[in-house]
Amino acid sequence: MELKRIVVTGIGAITPLGNTAGKFWDGLKNGISGAADITRFDASKFKTKFACEVKDYNPTDYFNRKEARKLDLYAQFALIAAKEAVEDAKLNFDEINLDKAGVIWGSGIGGIDTLTQEVKNYERSGEIPKFNPFFIPKMISDIAGGHISMKYGLRGPNFTTVSACASSTNAIIDAYNYIRLGKAEVMVTGGSEASVNEAGVAGFNAMRAISVRNDNPKTGSRPFDADRDGFVMADGSGSIILEEYEHAIKRGATIYAELAGAGLSADAYHLTAPHPEGKGAILVMNNALEDAEMRPEDIDYINVHGTSTPLGDISEPLAIKAVFGEHAYKLSISSTKSMTGHLLGAAGAVEAIASILSIKYGIVPPTINHFKLDERIDSKLDFTFDKAKKREIKAALSNTFGFGGHNASVIFKKL
């Protein structure tokens, strides 16, 4: 069977750097940090008092009050990003086969804000337990994709992938596979997360996974730096429209890039730590290259997982050197998490958009907050520290690795 070609025809985002894809890209190329003191709750008693929140967000700018009350924040972000992507793609749902159009979404945690608030309300409710009738539909991780499908009448494949920080990359890969197998023609895909709340921050604090650089939040996320002390939590969403190439051409769609290949693997090693030799990361990048029928030398830019954690930032560069050999020193590499923070289950979608736009505009976004390179990391690799760099990018690879050892990589290329 001949596999279909898949292209990107729309993008949408709401992030700590801006509430549209355009503003997000402006923040990236200008090296802006989205980190600041937490405003969504009183974090004064917590070890970490800052995060990368979505700024200037008012639900009633996007939803009426009745709608907003039925939607957890992660689902609100999903609908906002998906709407921008649908409009960007200029999809006319009266002219496409809705049985062949679907939604595959990703979220690592889902409605944790709703869960937290309902448990707090229960503790205050006295003898008779009181729960919101929308508690379960707001909380469950699949509901964002359900809302998107209902809004646009999309009757094709619809489900949610959950693989921690790889969740939305897994969603993109599944959407890609459904289209290339001929099971769908158009897919709305991506991911969303809204975990900056009491439970989320306290949980990651207990794991010692997030930065406690409260004196200077904007420098909290510092991938590959010798003094990094964990990632910075972030909220938001990214969405892309994937479309079968001939379908896109027939309707005159604008094409950003081709999704050329994808890889999956598992570390099979540890609950939260990556394999120290990067074995899972090596396998997933090789799998993506094989799927794309590309050589290592064909890749110009890697948007790395690069979380600013002590172990992850060591293993990923080792894996890159193992896969790319001498070409590793000709690659541009950057961690956009240095600016956005870590969007957890939404990270892969947001970073896929960063990779797509790097191809479109020929700009490598920077890795900011570089002060002193960890001596265990090869200084000859080009991490694009501090400032964006102009460069023709014909192909970009984006890595996402999740707790549990879940690895996912996607390759986008210029048509």
GROMACS .gro file of C-alpha atoms in nm, residues 10-270:
model
  261
   10GLY     CA    1  -0.272   2.554   0.995
   11ILE     CA    2  -0.125   2.641   1.335
   12GLY     CA    3  -0.261   2.788   1.657
   13ALA     CA    4  -0.116   2.852   2.001
   14ILE     CA    5  -0.180   3.009   2.338
   15THR     CA    6   0.140   3.016   2.543
   16PRO     CA    7   0.330   3.202   2.815
   17LEU     CA    8   0.494   3.406   2.536
   18GLY     CA    9   0.173   3.516   2.366
   19ASN     CA   10  -0.187   3.420   2.313
   20THR     CA   11  -0.163   3.354   1.938
   21ALA     CA   12   0.085   3.159   1.726
   22GLY     CA   13   0.223   3.484   1.584
   23LYS     CA   14   0.287   3.636   1.925
   24PHE     CA   15   0.438   3.308   2.044
   25TRP     CA   16   0.683   3.314   1.753
   26ASP     CA   17   0.770   3.679   1.818
   27GLY     CA   18   0.856   3.589   2.177
   28LEU     CA   19   1.072   3.296   2.067
   29LYS     CA   20   1.278   3.477   1.806
   30ASN     CA   21   1.335   3.768   2.045
   31GLY     CA   22   1.449   3.544   2.330
   32ILE     CA   23   1.174   3.641   2.576
   33SER     CA   24   1.124   3.450   2.901
   34GLY     CA   25   0.765   3.371   2.997
   35ALA     CA   26   0.850   3.309   3.362
   36ALA     CA   27   0.713   3.525   3.645
   37ASP     CA   28   0.568   3.497   3.994
   38ILE     CA   29   0.260   3.275   4.011
   39THR     CA   30  -0.067   3.470   4.006
   40ARG     CA   31  -0.330   3.192   3.988
   41PHE     CA   32  -0.298   3.104   4.359
   42ASP     CA   33  -0.107   3.211   4.668
   43ALA     CA   34   0.229   3.038   4.625
   44SER     CA   35   0.399   3.206   4.921
   45LYS     CA   36   0.420   2.879   5.118
   46PHE     CA   37   0.554   2.672   4.829
   47LYS     CA   38   0.919   2.594   4.753
   48THR     CA   39   0.863   2.722   4.399
   49LYS     CA   40   0.678   3.051   4.368
   50PHE     CA   41   0.701   3.111   3.993
   51ALA     CA   42   0.596   2.952   3.664
   52CYS     CA   43   0.529   3.030   3.299
   53GLU     CA   44   0.160   3.117   3.306
   54VAL     CA   45  -0.052   3.232   3.012
   55LYS     CA   46  -0.066   3.611   3.049
   56ASP     CA   47  -0.365   3.847   3.034
   57TYR     CA   48  -0.609   3.559   3.010
   58ASN     CA   49  -0.979   3.613   3.069
   59PRO     CA   50  -1.206   3.318   2.979
   60THR     CA   51  -1.494   3.552   2.890
   61ASP     CA   52  -1.284   3.693   2.605
   62TYR     CA   53  -1.332   3.354   2.438
   63PHE     CA   54  -1.637   3.189   2.597
   64ASN     CA   55  -1.962   3.303   2.750
   65ARG     CA   56  -1.987   3.254   3.126
   66LYS     CA   57  -2.203   2.943   3.096
   67GLU     CA   58  -1.955   2.776   2.859
   68ALA     CA   59  -1.655   2.871   3.071
   69ARG     CA   60  -1.804   2.711   3.383
   70LYS     CA   61  -1.824   2.377   3.199
   71LEU     CA   62  -1.463   2.380   3.080
   72ASP     CA   63  -1.146   2.314   3.274
   73LEU     CA   64  -0.869   2.557   3.187
   74TYR     CA   65  -0.679   2.294   2.987
   75ALA     CA   66  -0.987   2.243   2.766
   76GLN     CA   67  -1.032   2.618   2.725
   77PHE     CA   68  -0.676   2.646   2.601
   78ALA     CA   69  -0.734   2.352   2.363
   79LEU     CA   70  -1.040   2.512   2.205
   80ILE     CA   71  -0.863   2.846   2.165
   81ALA     CA   72  -0.556   2.698   1.994
   82ALA     CA   73  -0.765   2.468   1.775
   83LYS     CA   74  -0.985   2.759   1.663
   84GLU     CA   75  -0.683   2.960   1.554
   85ALA     CA   76  -0.541   2.659   1.367
   86VAL     CA   77  -0.872   2.587   1.191
   87GLU     CA   78  -0.907   2.950   1.086
   88ASP     CA   79  -0.543   2.966   0.978
   89ALA     CA   80  -0.597   2.661   0.757
   90LYS     CA   81  -0.910   2.825   0.610
   91LEU     CA   82  -1.100   2.500   0.654
   92ASN     CA   83  -1.456   2.512   0.524
   93PHE     CA   84  -1.636   2.227   0.697
   94ASP     CA   85  -1.924   2.249   0.450
   95GLU     CA   86  -1.686   2.140   0.176
   96ILE     CA   87  -1.491   1.856   0.337
   97ASN     CA   88  -1.591   1.503   0.431
   98LEU     CA   89  -1.657   1.527   0.805
   99ASP     CA   90  -1.642   1.147   0.833
  100LYS     CA   91  -1.277   1.176   0.727
  101ALA     CA   92  -1.191   1.467   0.957
  102GLY     CA   93  -1.104   1.403   1.319
  103VAL     CA   94  -0.926   1.513   1.636
  104ILE     CA   95  -0.639   1.345   1.817
  105TRP     CA   96  -0.530   1.547   2.119
  106GLY     CA   97  -0.266   1.511   2.387
  107SER     CA   98  -0.260   1.600   2.755
  108GLY     CA   99  -0.036   1.458   3.021
  109ILE     CA  100  -0.260   1.544   3.315
  110GLY     CA  101  -0.590   1.689   3.191
  111GLY     CA  102  -0.822   1.868   3.431
  112ILE     CA  103  -0.607   1.875   3.743
  113ASP     CA  104  -0.731   2.224   3.828
  114THR     CA  105  -1.091   2.101   3.838
  115LEU     CA  106  -0.990   1.798   4.045
  116THR     CA  107  -0.803   2.015   4.293
  117GLN     CA  108  -1.087   2.263   4.333
  118GLU     CA  109  -1.353   1.993   4.374
  119VAL     CA  110  -1.154   1.816   4.645
  120LYS     CA  111  -1.109   2.147   4.827
  121ASN     CA  112  -1.483   2.214   4.797
  122TYR     CA  113  -1.562   1.868   4.934
  123GLU     CA  114  -1.346   1.934   5.239
  124ARG     CA  115  -1.553   2.247   5.306
  125SER     CA  116  -1.893   2.093   5.230
  126GLY     CA  117  -1.972   1.953   5.575
  127GLU     CA  118  -2.185   1.643   5.631
  128ILE     CA  119  -2.335   1.627   5.281
  129PRO     CA  120  -2.077   1.590   5.002
  130LYS     CA  121  -2.121   1.850   4.729
  131PHE     CA  122  -1.970   1.805   4.385
  132ASN     CA  123  -2.023   1.997   4.064
  133PRO     CA  124  -2.225   1.789   3.813
  134PHE     CA  125  -1.963   1.884   3.554
  135PHE     CA  126  -1.676   1.761   3.773
  136ILE     CA  127  -1.605   1.443   3.576
  137PRO     CA  128  -1.664   1.584   3.224
  138LYS     CA  129  -1.438   1.879   3.308
  139MET     CA  130  -1.160   1.667   3.457
  140ILE     CA  131  -1.111   1.376   3.217
  141SER     CA  132  -0.814   1.398   2.983
  142ASP     CA  133  -1.005   1.310   2.667
  143ILE     CA  134  -1.266   1.583   2.693
  144ALA     CA  135  -1.070   1.857   2.512
  145GLY     CA  136  -1.064   1.652   2.193
  146GLY     CA  137  -1.432   1.577   2.240
  147HIS     CA  138  -1.516   1.946   2.265
  148ILE     CA  139  -1.317   2.025   1.950
  149SER     CA  140  -1.493   1.753   1.752
  150MET     CA  141  -1.836   1.866   1.872
  151LYS     CA  142  -1.764   2.230   1.790
  152TYR     CA  143  -1.679   2.155   1.427
  153GLY     CA  144  -1.883   1.837   1.371
  154LEU     CA  145  -1.576   1.623   1.304
  155ARG     CA  146  -1.680   1.256   1.299
  156GLY     CA  147  -1.347   1.095   1.213
  157PRO     CA  148  -1.096   0.939   1.455
  158ASN     CA  149  -1.115   1.099   1.798
  159PHE     CA  150  -0.913   1.016   2.108
  160THR     CA  151  -0.649   1.149   2.345
  161THR     CA  152  -0.293   1.029   2.395
  162VAL     CA  153  -0.139   1.031   2.742
  163SER     CA  154   0.236   0.980   2.762
  164ALA     CA  155   0.346   1.251   3.006
  165CYS     CA  156   0.561   1.511   2.831
  166ALA     CA  157   0.546   1.321   2.500
  167SER     CA  158   0.164   1.327   2.491
  168SER     CA  159   0.103   1.583   2.217
  169THR     CA  160   0.385   1.453   1.999
  170ASN     CA  161   0.221   1.111   2.025
  171ALA     CA  162  -0.107   1.277   1.924
  172ILE     CA  163   0.058   1.433   1.618
  173ILE     CA  164   0.212   1.100   1.522
  174ASP     CA  165  -0.118   0.915   1.553
  175ALA     CA  166  -0.293   1.181   1.343
  176TYR     CA  167  -0.015   1.151   1.086
  177ASN     CA  168  -0.056   0.774   1.071
  178TYR     CA  169  -0.435   0.784   1.030
  179ILE     CA  170  -0.403   1.018   0.734
  180ARG     CA  171  -0.120   0.837   0.560
  181LEU     CA  172  -0.308   0.507   0.593
  182GLY     CA  173  -0.608   0.666   0.423
  183LYS     CA  174  -0.829   0.653   0.734
  184ALA     CA  175  -0.863   1.033   0.744
  185GLU     CA  176  -0.802   1.336   0.522
  186VAL     CA  177  -0.782   1.619   0.777
  187MET     CA  178  -0.689   1.601   1.145
  188VAL     CA  179  -0.692   1.865   1.417
  189THR     CA  180  -0.412   1.766   1.653
  190GLY     CA  181  -0.197   1.908   1.930
  191GLY     CA  182  -0.214   1.927   2.306
  192SER     CA  183  -0.296   2.140   2.607
  193GLU     CA  184  -0.208   2.159   2.974
  194ALA     CA  185  -0.305   2.373   3.274
  195SER     CA  186  -0.124   2.232   3.574
  196VAL     CA  187   0.007   2.547   3.740
  197ASN     CA  188  -0.203   2.509   4.053
  198GLU     CA  189  -0.150   2.399   4.413
  199ALA     CA  190  -0.145   2.027   4.339
  200GLY     CA  191   0.073   2.056   4.031
  201VAL     CA  192   0.338   2.277   4.187
  202ALA     CA  193   0.341   2.087   4.516
  203GLY     CA  194   0.368   1.753   4.337
  204PHE     CA  195   0.664   1.854   4.124
  205ASN     CA  196   0.823   2.024   4.426
  206ALA     CA  197   0.799   1.695   4.615
  207MET     CA  198   0.985   1.526   4.328
  208ARG     CA  199   1.250   1.802   4.328
  209ALA     CA  200   1.186   1.830   3.956
  210ILE     CA  201   1.123   2.206   3.919
  211SER     CA  202   1.342   2.508   3.971
  212VAL     CA  203   1.336   2.697   4.300
  213ARG     CA  204   1.515   3.004   4.163
  214ASN     CA  205   1.255   3.236   4.317
  215ASP     CA  206   1.493   3.532   4.333
  216ASN     CA  207   1.512   3.551   3.951
  217PRO     CA  208   1.229   3.357   3.782
  218LYS     CA  209   1.316   3.465   3.428
  219THR     CA  210   1.644   3.276   3.450
  220GLY     CA  211   1.489   2.970   3.616
  221SER     CA  212   1.483   2.763   3.298
  222ARG     CA  213   1.843   2.733   3.189
  223PRO     CA  214   1.897   2.421   2.974
  224PHE     CA  215   2.253   2.287   2.959
  225ASP     CA  216   2.374   2.541   3.215
  226ALA     CA  217   2.604   2.417   3.492
  227ASP     CA  218   2.375   2.568   3.759
  228ARG     CA  219   2.038   2.444   3.630
  229ASP     CA  220   1.811   2.319   3.907
  230GLY     CA  221   1.503   2.181   3.731
  231PHE     CA  222   1.238   2.278   3.481
  232VAL     CA  223   0.985   2.560   3.504
  233MET     CA  224   0.618   2.463   3.487
  234ALA     CA  225   0.408   2.616   3.212
  235ASP     CA  226   0.050   2.625   3.087
  236GLY     CA  227  -0.089   2.659   2.737
  237SER     CA  228  -0.173   2.481   2.414
  238GLY     CA  229  -0.057   2.425   2.060
  239SER     CA  230  -0.258   2.294   1.767
  240ILE     CA  231  -0.172   2.204   1.409
  241ILE     CA  232  -0.386   2.099   1.116
  242LEU     CA  233  -0.251   1.794   0.935
  243GLU     CA  234  -0.386   1.725   0.591
  244GLU     CA  235  -0.334   1.475   0.313
  245TYR     CA  236  -0.120   1.648   0.052
  246GLU     CA  237  -0.349   1.605  -0.249
  247HIS     CA  238  -0.650   1.710  -0.039
  248ALA     CA  239  -0.467   2.029   0.061
  249ILE     CA  240  -0.360   2.104  -0.296
  250LYS     CA  241  -0.710   2.048  -0.431
  251ARG     CA  242  -0.864   2.305  -0.198
  252GLY     CA  243  -0.580   2.555  -0.251
  253ALA     CA  244  -0.449   2.544   0.105
  254THR     CA  245  -0.136   2.726   0.213
  255ILE     CA  246   0.124   2.468   0.322
  256TYR     CA  247   0.372   2.540   0.599
  257ALA     CA  248   0.576   2.220   0.577
  258GLU     CA  249   0.555   1.847   0.525
  259LEU     CA  250   0.545   1.609   0.820
  260ALA     CA  251   0.801   1.369   0.678
  261GLY     CA  252   0.855   1.113   0.950
  262ALA     CA  253   0.801   1.010   1.309
  263GLY     CA  254   0.964   0.784   1.565
  264LEU     CA  255   0.862   0.621   1.891
  265SER     CA  256   1.060   0.434   2.156
  266ALA     CA  257   1.081   0.356   2.526
  267ASP     CA  258   1.375   0.386   2.762
  268ALA     CA  259   1.253   0.085   2.963
  269TYR     CA  260   1.480   0.213   3.237
  270HIS     CA  261   1.340   0.432   3.517
   0.00000   0.00000   0.00000
